[in-house]
PDB file of C-alpha atoms and ligand atoms in Angstrom:
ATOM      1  CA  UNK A   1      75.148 321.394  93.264  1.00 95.00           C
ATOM      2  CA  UNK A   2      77.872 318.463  92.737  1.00 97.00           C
ATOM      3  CA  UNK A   3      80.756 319.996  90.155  1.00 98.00           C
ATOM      4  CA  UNK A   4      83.736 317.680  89.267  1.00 98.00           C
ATOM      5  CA  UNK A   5      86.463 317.573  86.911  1.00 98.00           C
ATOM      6  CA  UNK A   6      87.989 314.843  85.389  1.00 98.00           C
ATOM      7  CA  UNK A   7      91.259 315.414  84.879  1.00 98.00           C
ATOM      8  CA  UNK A   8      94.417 313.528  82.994  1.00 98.00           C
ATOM      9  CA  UNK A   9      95.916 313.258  79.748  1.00 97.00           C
ATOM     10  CA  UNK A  10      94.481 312.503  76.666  1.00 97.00           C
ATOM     11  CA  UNK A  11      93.471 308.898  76.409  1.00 96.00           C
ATOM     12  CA  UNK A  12      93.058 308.158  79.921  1.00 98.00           C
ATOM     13  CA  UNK A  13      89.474 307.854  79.883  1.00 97.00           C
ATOM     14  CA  UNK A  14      87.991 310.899  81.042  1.00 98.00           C
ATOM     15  CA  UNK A  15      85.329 310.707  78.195  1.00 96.00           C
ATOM     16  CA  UNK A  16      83.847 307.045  78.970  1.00 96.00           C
ATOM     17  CA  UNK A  17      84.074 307.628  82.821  1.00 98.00           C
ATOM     18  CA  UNK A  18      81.967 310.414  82.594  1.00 97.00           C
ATOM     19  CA  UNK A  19      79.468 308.405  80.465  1.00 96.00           C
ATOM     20  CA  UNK A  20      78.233 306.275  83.642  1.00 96.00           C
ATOM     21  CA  UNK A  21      78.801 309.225  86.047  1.00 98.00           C
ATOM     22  CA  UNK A  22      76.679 311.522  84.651  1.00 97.00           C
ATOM     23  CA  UNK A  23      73.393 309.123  85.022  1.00 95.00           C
ATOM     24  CA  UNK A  24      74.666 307.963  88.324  1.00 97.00           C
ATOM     25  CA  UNK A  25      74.761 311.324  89.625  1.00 97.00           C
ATOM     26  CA  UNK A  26      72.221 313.158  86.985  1.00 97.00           C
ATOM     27  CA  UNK A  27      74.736 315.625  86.368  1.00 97.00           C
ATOM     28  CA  UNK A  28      75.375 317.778  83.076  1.00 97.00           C
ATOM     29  CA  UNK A  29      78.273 316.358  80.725  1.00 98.00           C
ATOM     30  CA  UNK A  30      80.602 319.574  79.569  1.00 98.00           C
ATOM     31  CA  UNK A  31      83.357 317.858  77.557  1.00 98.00           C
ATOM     32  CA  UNK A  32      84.826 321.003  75.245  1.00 98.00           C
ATOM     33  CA  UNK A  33      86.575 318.526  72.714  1.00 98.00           C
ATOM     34  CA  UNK A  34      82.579 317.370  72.402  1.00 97.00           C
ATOM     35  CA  UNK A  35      81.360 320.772  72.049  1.00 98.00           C
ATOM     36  CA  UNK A  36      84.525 321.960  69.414  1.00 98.00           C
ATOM     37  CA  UNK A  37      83.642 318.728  67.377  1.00 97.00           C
ATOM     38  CA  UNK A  38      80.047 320.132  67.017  1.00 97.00           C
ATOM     39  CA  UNK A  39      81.013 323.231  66.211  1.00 97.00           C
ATOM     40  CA  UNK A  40      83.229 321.952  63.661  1.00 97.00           C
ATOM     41  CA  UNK A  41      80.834 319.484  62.244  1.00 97.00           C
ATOM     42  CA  UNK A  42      77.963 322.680  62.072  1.00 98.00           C
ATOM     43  CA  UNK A  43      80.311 324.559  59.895  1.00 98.00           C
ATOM     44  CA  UNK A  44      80.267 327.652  62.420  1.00 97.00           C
ATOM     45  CA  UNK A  45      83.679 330.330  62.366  1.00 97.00           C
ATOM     46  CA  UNK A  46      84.709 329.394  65.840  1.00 97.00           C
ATOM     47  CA  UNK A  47      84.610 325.607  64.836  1.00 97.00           C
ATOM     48  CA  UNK A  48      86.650 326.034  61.698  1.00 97.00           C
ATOM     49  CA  UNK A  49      88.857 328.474  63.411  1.00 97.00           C
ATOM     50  CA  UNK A  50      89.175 325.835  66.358  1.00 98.00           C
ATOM     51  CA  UNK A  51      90.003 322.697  63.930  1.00 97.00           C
ATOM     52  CA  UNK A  52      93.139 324.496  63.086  1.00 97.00           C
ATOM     53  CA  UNK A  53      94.745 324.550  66.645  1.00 98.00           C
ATOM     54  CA  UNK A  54      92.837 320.875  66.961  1.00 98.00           C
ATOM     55  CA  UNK A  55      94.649 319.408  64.457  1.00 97.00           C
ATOM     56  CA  UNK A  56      97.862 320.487  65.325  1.00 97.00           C
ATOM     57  CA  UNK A  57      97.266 319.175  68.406  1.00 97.00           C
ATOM     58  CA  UNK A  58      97.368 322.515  70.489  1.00 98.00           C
ATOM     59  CA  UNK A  59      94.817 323.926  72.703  1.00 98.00           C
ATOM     60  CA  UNK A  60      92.372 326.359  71.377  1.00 98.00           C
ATOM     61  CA  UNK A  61      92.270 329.730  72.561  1.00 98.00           C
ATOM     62  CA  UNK A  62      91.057 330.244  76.338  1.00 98.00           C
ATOM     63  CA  UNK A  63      88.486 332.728  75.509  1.00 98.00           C
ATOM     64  CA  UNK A  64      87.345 330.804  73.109  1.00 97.00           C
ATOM     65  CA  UNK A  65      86.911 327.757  75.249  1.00 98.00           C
ATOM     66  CA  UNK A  66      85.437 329.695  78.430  1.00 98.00           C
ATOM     67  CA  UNK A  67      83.237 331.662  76.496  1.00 97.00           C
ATOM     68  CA  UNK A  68      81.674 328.385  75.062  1.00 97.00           C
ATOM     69  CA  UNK A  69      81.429 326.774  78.462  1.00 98.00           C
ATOM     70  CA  UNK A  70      79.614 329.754  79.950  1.00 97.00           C
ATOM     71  CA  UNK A  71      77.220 329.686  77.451  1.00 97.00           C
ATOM     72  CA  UNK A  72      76.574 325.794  78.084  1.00 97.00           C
ATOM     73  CA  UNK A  73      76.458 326.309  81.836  1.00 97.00           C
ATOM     74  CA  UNK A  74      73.895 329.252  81.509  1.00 96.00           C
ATOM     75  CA  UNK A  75      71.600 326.942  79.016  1.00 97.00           C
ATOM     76  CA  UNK A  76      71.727 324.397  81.390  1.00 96.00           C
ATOM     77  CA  UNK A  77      71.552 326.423  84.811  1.00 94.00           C
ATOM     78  CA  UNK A  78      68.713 324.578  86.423  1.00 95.00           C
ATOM     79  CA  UNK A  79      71.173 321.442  86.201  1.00 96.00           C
ATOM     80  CA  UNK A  80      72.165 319.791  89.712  1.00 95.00           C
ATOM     81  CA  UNK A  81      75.750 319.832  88.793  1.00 97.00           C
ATOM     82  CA  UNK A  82      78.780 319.681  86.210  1.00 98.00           C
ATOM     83  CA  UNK A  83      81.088 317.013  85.072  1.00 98.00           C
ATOM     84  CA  UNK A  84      83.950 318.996  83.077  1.00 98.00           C
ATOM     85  CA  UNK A  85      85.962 316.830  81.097  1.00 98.00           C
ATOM     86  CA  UNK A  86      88.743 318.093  79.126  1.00 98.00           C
ATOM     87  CA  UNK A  87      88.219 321.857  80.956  1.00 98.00           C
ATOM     88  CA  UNK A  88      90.199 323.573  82.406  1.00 98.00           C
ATOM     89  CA  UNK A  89      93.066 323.309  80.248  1.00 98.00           C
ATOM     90  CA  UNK A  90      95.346 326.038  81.694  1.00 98.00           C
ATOM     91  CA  UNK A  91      95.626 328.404  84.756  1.00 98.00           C
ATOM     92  CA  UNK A  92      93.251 330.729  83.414  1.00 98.00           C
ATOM     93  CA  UNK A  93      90.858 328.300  82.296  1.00 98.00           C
ATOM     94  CA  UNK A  94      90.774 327.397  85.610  1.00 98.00           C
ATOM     95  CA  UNK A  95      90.406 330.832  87.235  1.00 98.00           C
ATOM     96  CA  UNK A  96      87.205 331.876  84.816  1.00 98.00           C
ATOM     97  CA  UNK A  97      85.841 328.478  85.939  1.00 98.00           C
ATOM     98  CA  UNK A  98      85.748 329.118  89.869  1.00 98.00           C
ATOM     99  CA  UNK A  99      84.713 332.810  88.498  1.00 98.00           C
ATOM    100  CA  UNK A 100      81.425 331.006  86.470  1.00 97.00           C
ATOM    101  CA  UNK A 101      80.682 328.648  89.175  1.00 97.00           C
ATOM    102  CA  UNK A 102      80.834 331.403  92.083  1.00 97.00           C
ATOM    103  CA  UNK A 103      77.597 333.264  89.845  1.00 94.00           C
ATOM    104  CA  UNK A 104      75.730 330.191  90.265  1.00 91.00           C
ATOM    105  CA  UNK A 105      76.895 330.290  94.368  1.00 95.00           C
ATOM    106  CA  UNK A 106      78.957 326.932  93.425  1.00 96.00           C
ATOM    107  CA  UNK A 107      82.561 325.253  93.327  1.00 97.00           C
ATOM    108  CA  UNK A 108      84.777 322.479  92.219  1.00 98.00           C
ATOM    109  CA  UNK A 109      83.535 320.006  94.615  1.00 98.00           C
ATOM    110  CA  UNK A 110      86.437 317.532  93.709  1.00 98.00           C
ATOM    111  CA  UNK A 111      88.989 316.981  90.853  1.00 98.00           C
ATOM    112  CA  UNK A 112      89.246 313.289  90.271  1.00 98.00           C
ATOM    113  CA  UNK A 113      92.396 312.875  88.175  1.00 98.00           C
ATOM    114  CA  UNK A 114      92.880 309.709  86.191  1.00 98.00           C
ATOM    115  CA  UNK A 115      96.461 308.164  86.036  1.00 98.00           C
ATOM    116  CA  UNK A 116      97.810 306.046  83.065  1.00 97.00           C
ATOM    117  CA  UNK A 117     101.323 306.000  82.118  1.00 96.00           C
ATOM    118  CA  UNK A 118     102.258 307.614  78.432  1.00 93.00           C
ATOM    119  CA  UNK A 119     103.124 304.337  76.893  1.00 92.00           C
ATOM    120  CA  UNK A 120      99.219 303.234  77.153  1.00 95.00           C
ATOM    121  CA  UNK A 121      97.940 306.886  76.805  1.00 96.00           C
ATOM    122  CA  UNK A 122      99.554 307.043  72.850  1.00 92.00           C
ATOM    123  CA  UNK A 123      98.549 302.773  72.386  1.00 93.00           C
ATOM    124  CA  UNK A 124      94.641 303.823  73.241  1.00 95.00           C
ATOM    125  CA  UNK A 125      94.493 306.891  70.782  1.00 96.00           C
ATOM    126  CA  UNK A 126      95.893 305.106  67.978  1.00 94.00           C
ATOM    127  CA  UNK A 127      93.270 302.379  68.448  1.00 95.00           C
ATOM    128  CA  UNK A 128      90.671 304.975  68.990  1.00 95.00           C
ATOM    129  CA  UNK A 129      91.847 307.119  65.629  1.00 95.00           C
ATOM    130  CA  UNK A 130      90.736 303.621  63.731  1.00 95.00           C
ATOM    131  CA  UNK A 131      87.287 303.986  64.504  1.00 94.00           C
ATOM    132  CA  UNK A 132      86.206 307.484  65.830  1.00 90.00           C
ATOM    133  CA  UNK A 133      87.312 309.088  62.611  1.00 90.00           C
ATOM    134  CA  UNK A 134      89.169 311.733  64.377  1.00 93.00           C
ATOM    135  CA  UNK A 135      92.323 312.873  62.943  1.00 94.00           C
ATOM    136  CA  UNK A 136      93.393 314.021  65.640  1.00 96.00           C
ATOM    137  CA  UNK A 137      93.947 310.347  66.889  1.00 96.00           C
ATOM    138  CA  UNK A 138      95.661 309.101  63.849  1.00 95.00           C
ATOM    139  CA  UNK A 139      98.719 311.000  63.660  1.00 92.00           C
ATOM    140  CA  UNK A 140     101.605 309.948  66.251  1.00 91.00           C
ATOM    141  CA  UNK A 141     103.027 313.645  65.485  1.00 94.00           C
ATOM    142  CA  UNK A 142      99.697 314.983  66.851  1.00 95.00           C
ATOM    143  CA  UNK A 143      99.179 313.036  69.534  1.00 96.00           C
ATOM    144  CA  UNK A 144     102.971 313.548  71.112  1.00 94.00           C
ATOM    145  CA  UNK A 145     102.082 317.451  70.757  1.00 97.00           C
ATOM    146  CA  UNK A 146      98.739 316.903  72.424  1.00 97.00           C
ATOM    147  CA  UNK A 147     100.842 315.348  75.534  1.00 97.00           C
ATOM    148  CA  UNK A 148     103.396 317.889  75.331  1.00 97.00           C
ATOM    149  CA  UNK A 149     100.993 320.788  75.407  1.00 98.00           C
ATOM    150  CA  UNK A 150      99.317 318.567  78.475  1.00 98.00           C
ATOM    151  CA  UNK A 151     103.032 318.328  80.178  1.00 97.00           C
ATOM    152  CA  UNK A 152     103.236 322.256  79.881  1.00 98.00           C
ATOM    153  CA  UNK A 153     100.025 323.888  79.892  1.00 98.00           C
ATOM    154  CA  UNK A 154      97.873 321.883  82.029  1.00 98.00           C
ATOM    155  CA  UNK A 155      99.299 319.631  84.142  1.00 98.00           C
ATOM    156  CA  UNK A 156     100.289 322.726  86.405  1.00 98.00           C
ATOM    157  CA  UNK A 157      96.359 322.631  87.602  1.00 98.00           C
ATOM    158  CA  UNK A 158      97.269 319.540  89.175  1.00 98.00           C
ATOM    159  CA  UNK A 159      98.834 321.689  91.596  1.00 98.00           C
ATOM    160  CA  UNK A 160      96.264 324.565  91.258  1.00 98.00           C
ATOM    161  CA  UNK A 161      93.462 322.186  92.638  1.00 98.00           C
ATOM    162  CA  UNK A 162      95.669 320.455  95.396  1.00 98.00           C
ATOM    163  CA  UNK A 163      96.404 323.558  96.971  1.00 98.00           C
ATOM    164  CA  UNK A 164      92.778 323.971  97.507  1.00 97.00           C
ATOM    165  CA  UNK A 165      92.426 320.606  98.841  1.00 97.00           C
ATOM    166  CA  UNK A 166      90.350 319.332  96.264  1.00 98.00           C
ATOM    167  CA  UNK A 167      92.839 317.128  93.545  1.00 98.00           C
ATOM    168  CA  UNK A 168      92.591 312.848  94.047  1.00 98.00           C
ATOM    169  CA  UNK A 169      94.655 310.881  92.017  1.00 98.00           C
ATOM    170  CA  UNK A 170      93.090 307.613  90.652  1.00 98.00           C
ATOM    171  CA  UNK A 171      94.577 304.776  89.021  1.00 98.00           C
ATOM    172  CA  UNK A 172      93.136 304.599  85.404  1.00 98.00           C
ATOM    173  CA  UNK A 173      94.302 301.715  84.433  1.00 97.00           C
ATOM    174  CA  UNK A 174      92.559 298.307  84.751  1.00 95.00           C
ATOM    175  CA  UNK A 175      88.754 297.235  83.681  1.00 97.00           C
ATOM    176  CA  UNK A 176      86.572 300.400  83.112  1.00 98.00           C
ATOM    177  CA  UNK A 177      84.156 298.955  86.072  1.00 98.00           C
ATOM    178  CA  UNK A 178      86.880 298.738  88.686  1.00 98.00           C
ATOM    179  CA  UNK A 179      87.713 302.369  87.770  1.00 98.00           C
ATOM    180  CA  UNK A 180      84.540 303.675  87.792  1.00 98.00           C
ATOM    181  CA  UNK A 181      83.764 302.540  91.408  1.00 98.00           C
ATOM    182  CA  UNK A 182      87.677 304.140  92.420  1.00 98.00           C
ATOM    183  CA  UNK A 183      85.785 307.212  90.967  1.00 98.00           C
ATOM    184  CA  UNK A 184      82.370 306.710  92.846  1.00 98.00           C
ATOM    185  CA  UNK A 185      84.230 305.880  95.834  1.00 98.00           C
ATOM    186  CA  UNK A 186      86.137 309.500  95.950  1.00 98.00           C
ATOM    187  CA  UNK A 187      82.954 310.998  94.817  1.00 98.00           C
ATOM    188  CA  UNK A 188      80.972 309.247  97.641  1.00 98.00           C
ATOM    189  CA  UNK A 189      83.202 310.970  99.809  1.00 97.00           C
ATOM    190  CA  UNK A 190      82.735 314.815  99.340  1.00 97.00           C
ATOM    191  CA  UNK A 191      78.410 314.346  99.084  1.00 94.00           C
TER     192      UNK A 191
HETATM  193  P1  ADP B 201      91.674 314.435  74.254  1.00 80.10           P
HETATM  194  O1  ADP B 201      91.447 314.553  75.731  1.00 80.10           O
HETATM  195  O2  ADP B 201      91.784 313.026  73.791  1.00 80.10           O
HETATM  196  O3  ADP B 201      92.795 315.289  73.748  1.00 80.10           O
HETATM  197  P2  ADP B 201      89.449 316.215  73.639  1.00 80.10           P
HETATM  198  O4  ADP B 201      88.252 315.866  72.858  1.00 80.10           O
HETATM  199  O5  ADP B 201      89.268 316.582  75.067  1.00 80.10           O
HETATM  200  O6  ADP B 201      90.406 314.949  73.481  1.00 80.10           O
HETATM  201  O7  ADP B 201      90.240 317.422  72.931  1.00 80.10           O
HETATM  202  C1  ADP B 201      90.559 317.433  71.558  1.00 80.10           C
HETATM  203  C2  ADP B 201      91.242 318.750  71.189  1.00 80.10           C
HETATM  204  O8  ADP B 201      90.309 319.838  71.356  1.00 80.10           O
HETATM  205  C3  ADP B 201      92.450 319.144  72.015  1.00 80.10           C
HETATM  206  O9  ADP B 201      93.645 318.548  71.531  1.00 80.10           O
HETATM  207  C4  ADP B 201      92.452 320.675  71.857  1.00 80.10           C
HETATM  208  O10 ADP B 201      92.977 321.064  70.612  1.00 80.10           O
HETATM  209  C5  ADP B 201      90.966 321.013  71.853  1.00 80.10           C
HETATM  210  N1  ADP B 201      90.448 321.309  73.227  1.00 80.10           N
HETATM  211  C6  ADP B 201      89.544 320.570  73.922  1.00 80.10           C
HETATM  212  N2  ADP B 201      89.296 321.117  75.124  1.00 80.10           N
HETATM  213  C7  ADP B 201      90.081 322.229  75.195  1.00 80.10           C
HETATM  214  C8  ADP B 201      90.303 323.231  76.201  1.00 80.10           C
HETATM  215  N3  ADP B 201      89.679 323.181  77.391  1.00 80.10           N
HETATM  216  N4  ADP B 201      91.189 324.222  75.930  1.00 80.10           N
HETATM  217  C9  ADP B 201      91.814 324.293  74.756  1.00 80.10           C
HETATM  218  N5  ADP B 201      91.665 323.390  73.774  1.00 80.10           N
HETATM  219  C10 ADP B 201      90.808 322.363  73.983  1.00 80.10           C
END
């Protein structure tokens, strides 16, 4: 099994990276803001109780989040790997994950981390909010409480994953292309 993360803020392209990754590497796509949305959009309790946190820009409950991954991870067991994107969040995110992984005899394989400074982060959502529809995109307010909840919450895994070796910063700034072969690259590295 290949399992990755991609990490970094919100708006620094975890979402459209993993697009071209996944059939490069025929790997399984787990992105939780993807799998809240759906929820959401199906009408089901956890994804009305989940739009509330969303919308203020705070992270939804871990349990709630771990408990949906695990349920995508078992559906999709026979898969050859994982890309998470947007999970973990926090420490103990992070913890059930290498807990989840170690039932299917697996680990993070590498945490590819995408750098882009705030000033571009806040310029991309804004531009996405006028076309994806998501709220959560149009609000300035919102977004600066999605970064600080990044700053407090989950930037601390940075650390979590370099003390086991396995955190690579990469510049995400530039053409998507040029990024996407920085990410291949690093990937290239740990097969
Ligand atoms: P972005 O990376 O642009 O913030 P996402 O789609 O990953 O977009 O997340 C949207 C929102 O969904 C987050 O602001 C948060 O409220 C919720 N969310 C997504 N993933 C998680 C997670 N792993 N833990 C807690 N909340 C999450």
């Amino acid at each position: 099994m290949l399992n990755l993360i991609l990490f970094g803020p919100p708006g620094a392209g975890k979402g459209t990276q993993s697009e071209q990754l996944i059939d490069a590497y025929n790997l399984k796509h787990i992105s939780t803001g993807d799998l809240l949305r759906a929820e959401r959009k199906a009408g089901t309790e956890l994804g009305i109780k989940a739009n509330e946190y969303i919308a203020k820009g705070e992270l939804v409950p871990d349990e709630v989040v771990v408990g949906m991954v695990r349920n995508f991870m078992k559906e999709h067991s026979s898969s050859k790997g994982f890309i998470f994107d947007g999970f973990p969040r926090t420490t103990p995110q992070a913890e059930a994950l290498d807990n989840l992984l170690s039932e299917f005899g697996a680990k993070i394989d590498i945490v590819l981390g995408l750098e882009v400074i705030v000033d571009e982060l806040v310029k991309r959502l804004l531009l996405r909010g006028e076309t994806s529809g998501r709220a959560d995109d149009q609000s300035e307010e919102t977004i600066r409480n999605r970064f600080k909840e990044y700053q407090t919450k989950t930037l601390p895994l940075m650390d979590y994953y370099t003390k086991k070796n396995s955190y690579v910063g990469v510049n995400g700034m530039g053409e998507i292309d040029h990024i996407q072969s920085s990410l291949r690259e690093e990937i290239n590295k740990v097969l």
